[in-house]
CSV table of C-alpha atoms in Angstrom, one decimal:
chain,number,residue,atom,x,y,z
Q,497,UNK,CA,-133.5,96.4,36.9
Q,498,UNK,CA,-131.0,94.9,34.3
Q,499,UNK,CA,-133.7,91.5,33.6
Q,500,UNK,CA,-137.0,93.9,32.4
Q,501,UNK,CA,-134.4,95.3,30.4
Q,502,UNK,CA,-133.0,92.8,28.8
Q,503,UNK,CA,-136.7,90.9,29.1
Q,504,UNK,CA,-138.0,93.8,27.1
Q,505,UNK,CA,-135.2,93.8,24.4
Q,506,UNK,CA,-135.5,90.3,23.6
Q,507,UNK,CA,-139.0,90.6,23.3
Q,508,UNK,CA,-138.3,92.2,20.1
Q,509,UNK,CA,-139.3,96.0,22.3
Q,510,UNK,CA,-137.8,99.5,21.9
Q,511,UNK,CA,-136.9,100.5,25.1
Q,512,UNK,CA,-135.0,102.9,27.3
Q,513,UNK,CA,-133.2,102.4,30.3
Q,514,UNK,CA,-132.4,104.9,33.1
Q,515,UNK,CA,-130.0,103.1,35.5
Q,516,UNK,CA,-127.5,104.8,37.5
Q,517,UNK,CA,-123.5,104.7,37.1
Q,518,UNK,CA,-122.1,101.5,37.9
Q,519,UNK,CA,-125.6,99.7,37.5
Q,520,UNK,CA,-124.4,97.4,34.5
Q,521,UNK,CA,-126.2,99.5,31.6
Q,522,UNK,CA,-124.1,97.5,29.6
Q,523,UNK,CA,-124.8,93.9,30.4
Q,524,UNK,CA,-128.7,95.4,29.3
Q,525,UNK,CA,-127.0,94.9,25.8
Q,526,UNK,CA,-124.2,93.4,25.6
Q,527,UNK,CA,-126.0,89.8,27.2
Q,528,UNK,CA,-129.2,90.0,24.1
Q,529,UNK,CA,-126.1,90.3,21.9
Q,530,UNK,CA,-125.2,87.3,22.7
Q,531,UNK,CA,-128.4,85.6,22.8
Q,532,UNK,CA,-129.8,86.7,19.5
Q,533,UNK,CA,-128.4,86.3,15.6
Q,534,UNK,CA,-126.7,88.5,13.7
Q,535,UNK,CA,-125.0,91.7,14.8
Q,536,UNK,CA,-125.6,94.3,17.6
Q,537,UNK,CA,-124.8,97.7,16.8
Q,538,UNK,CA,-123.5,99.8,19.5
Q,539,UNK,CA,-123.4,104.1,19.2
Q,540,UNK,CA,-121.8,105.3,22.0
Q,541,UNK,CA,-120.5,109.1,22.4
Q,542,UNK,CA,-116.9,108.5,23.2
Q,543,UNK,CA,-114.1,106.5,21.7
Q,544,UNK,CA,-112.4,106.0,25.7
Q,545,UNK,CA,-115.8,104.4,26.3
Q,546,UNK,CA,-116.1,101.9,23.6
Q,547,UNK,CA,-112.2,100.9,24.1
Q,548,UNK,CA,-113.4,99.8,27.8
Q,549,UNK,CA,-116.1,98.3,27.0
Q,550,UNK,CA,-114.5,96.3,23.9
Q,551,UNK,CA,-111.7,95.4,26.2
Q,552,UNK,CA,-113.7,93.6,28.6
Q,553,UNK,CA,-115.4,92.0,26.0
Q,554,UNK,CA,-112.6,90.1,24.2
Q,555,UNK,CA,-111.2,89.3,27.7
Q,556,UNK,CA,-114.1,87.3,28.0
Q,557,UNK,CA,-114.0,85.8,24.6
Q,558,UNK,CA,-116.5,88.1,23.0
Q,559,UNK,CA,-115.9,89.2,19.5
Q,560,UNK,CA,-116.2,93.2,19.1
Q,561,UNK,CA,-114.8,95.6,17.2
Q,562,UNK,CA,-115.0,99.4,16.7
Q,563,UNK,CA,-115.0,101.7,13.3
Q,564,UNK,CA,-113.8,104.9,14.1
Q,565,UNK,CA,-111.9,107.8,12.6
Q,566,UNK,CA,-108.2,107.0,13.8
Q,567,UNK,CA,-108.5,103.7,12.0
Q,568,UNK,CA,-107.2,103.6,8.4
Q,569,UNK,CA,-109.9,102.6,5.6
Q,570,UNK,CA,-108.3,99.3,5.1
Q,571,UNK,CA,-108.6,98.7,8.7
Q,572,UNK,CA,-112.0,99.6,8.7
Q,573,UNK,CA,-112.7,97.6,5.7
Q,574,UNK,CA,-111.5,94.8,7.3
Q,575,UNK,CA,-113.8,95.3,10.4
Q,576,UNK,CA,-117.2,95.9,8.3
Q,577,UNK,CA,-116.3,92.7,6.6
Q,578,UNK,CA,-116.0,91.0,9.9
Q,579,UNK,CA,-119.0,92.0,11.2
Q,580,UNK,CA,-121.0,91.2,7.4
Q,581,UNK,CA,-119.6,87.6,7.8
Q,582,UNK,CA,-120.6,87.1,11.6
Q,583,UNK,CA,-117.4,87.0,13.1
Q,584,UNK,CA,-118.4,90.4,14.9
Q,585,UNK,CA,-121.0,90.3,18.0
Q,586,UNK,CA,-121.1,93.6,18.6
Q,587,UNK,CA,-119.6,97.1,16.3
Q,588,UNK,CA,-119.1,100.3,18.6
Q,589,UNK,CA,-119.5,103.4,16.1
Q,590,UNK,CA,-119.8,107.3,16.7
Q,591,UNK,CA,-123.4,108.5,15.9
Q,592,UNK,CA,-121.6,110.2,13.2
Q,593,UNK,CA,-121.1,106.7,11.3
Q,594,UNK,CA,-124.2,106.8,10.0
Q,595,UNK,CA,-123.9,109.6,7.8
Q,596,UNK,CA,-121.1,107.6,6.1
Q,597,UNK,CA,-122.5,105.9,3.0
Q,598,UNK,CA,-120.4,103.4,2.5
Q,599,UNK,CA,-120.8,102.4,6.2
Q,600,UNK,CA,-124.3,102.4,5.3
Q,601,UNK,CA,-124.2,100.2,2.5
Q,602,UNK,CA,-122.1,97.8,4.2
Q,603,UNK,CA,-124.6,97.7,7.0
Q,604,UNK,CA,-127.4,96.4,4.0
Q,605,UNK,CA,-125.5,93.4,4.3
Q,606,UNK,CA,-125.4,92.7,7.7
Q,607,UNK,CA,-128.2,90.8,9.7
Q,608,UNK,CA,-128.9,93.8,12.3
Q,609,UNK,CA,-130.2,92.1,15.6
Q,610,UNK,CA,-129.8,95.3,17.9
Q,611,UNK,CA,-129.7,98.8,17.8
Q,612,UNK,CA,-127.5,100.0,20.9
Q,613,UNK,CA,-127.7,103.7,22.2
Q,614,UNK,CA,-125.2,104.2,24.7
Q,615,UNK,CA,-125.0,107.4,27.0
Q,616,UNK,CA,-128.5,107.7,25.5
Q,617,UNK,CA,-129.0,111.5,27.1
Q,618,UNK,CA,-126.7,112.2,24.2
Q,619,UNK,CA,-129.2,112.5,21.6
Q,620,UNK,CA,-131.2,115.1,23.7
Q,621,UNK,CA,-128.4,117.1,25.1
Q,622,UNK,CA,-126.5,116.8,21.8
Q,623,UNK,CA,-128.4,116.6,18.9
Q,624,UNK,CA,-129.8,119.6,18.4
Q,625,UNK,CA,-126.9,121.6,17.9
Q,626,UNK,CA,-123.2,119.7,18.8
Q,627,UNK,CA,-123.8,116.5,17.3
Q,628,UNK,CA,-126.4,116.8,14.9
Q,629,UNK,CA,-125.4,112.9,13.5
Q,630,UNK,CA,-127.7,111.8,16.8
Q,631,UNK,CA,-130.5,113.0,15.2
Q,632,UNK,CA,-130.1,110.4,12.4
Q,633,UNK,CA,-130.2,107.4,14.1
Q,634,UNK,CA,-134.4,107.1,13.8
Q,635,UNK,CA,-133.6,107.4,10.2
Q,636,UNK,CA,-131.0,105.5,9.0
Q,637,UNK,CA,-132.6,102.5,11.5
Q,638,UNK,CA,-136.1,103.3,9.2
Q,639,UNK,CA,-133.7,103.4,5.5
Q,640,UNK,CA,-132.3,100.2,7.1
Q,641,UNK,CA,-136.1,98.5,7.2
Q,642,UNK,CA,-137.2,100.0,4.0
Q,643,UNK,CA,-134.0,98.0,2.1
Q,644,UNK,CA,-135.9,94.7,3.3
Q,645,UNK,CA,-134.6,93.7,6.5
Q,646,UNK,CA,-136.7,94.1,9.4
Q,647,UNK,CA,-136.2,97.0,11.6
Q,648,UNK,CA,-134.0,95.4,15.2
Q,649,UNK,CA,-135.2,96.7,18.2
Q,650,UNK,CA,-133.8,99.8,20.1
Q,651,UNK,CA,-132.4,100.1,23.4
Q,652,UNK,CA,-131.3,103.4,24.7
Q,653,UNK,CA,-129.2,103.1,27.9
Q,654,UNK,CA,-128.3,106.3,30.5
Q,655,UNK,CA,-127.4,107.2,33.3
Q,656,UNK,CA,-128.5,111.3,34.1
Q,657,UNK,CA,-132.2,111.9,32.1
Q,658,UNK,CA,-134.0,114.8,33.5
Q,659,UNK,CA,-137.7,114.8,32.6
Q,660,UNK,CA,-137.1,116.8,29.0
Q,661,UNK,CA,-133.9,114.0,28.2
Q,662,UNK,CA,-136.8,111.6,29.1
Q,663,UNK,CA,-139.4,112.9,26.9
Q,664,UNK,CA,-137.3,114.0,23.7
């Protein structure tokens, strides 16, 4: 299942991908990453996760980096400007970085290939009431268009979706 997937993001198509645990959600973002320009944006739930997952990445070679809120603002600084001058593949953040402004206006000047949406049942499960900053991703991906860059394409990756996670 990991080639439609990938097939359908590089085809320039939202999608969403159910795949089981251990089924290489992942590599269903992580490999158009590296195939297109500019920067893939990966929002995934848990810091633990994106850690892994960044690991394994610069063990290979690949250049990734995570903002999050342990880091100090020079740190971060030094990450956003990474990622604005291509250095950075692929930037893990918390849904809740996109109600940070200045993460926001950073973003403006960043070629966007990819919008990532890790542990995608999240947004469902979430959004409503525990982490409301899910519910701003449609958003600040249509604010991100309306500055003059294209809108990238989504993929939303999980593993559990019952049929209401499927249709919210």
């Amino acid at each position: 299942g990991q080639f439609e997937v990938i097939k359908s993001v590089l085809s320039d198509k939202d999608t969403l991908a159910v795949r089981p645990t251990g089924a290489g959600k992942s590599l269903c973002f992580q490999i158009p990453a590296l195939l297109m320009e500019g920067l893939t944006i990966v929002v995934s739930p848990l810091l633990a996760l994106m850690k892994d997952q960044i690991d394994a990445l610069e063990r290979q070679g690949i250049a990734s980096a995570a903002i999050n809120s342990t880091q100090s603002i020079s740190e971060q600084s030094e990450i956003i400007h990474r990622a604005i001058t291509g250095e950075t593949k692929l930037l893990y953040v918390a849904p809740e970085r996109f109600s940070n402004r200045q993460f926001l206006s950073a973003m403006r000047g960043c070629e966007i290939s990819l919008l990532a949406v890790d542990e995608a049942h999240c947004i469902s499960e979430w959004g409503h009431d525990f982490r409301t900053a899910y519910l701003n991703i449609g958003r600040v991906a249509r604010e991100y268009c309306a500055s003059g860059s294209s809108i990238p394409p989504i993929v939303a990756l999980t593993g559990t979706a019952s049929k209401i996670v499927l249709k919210d």
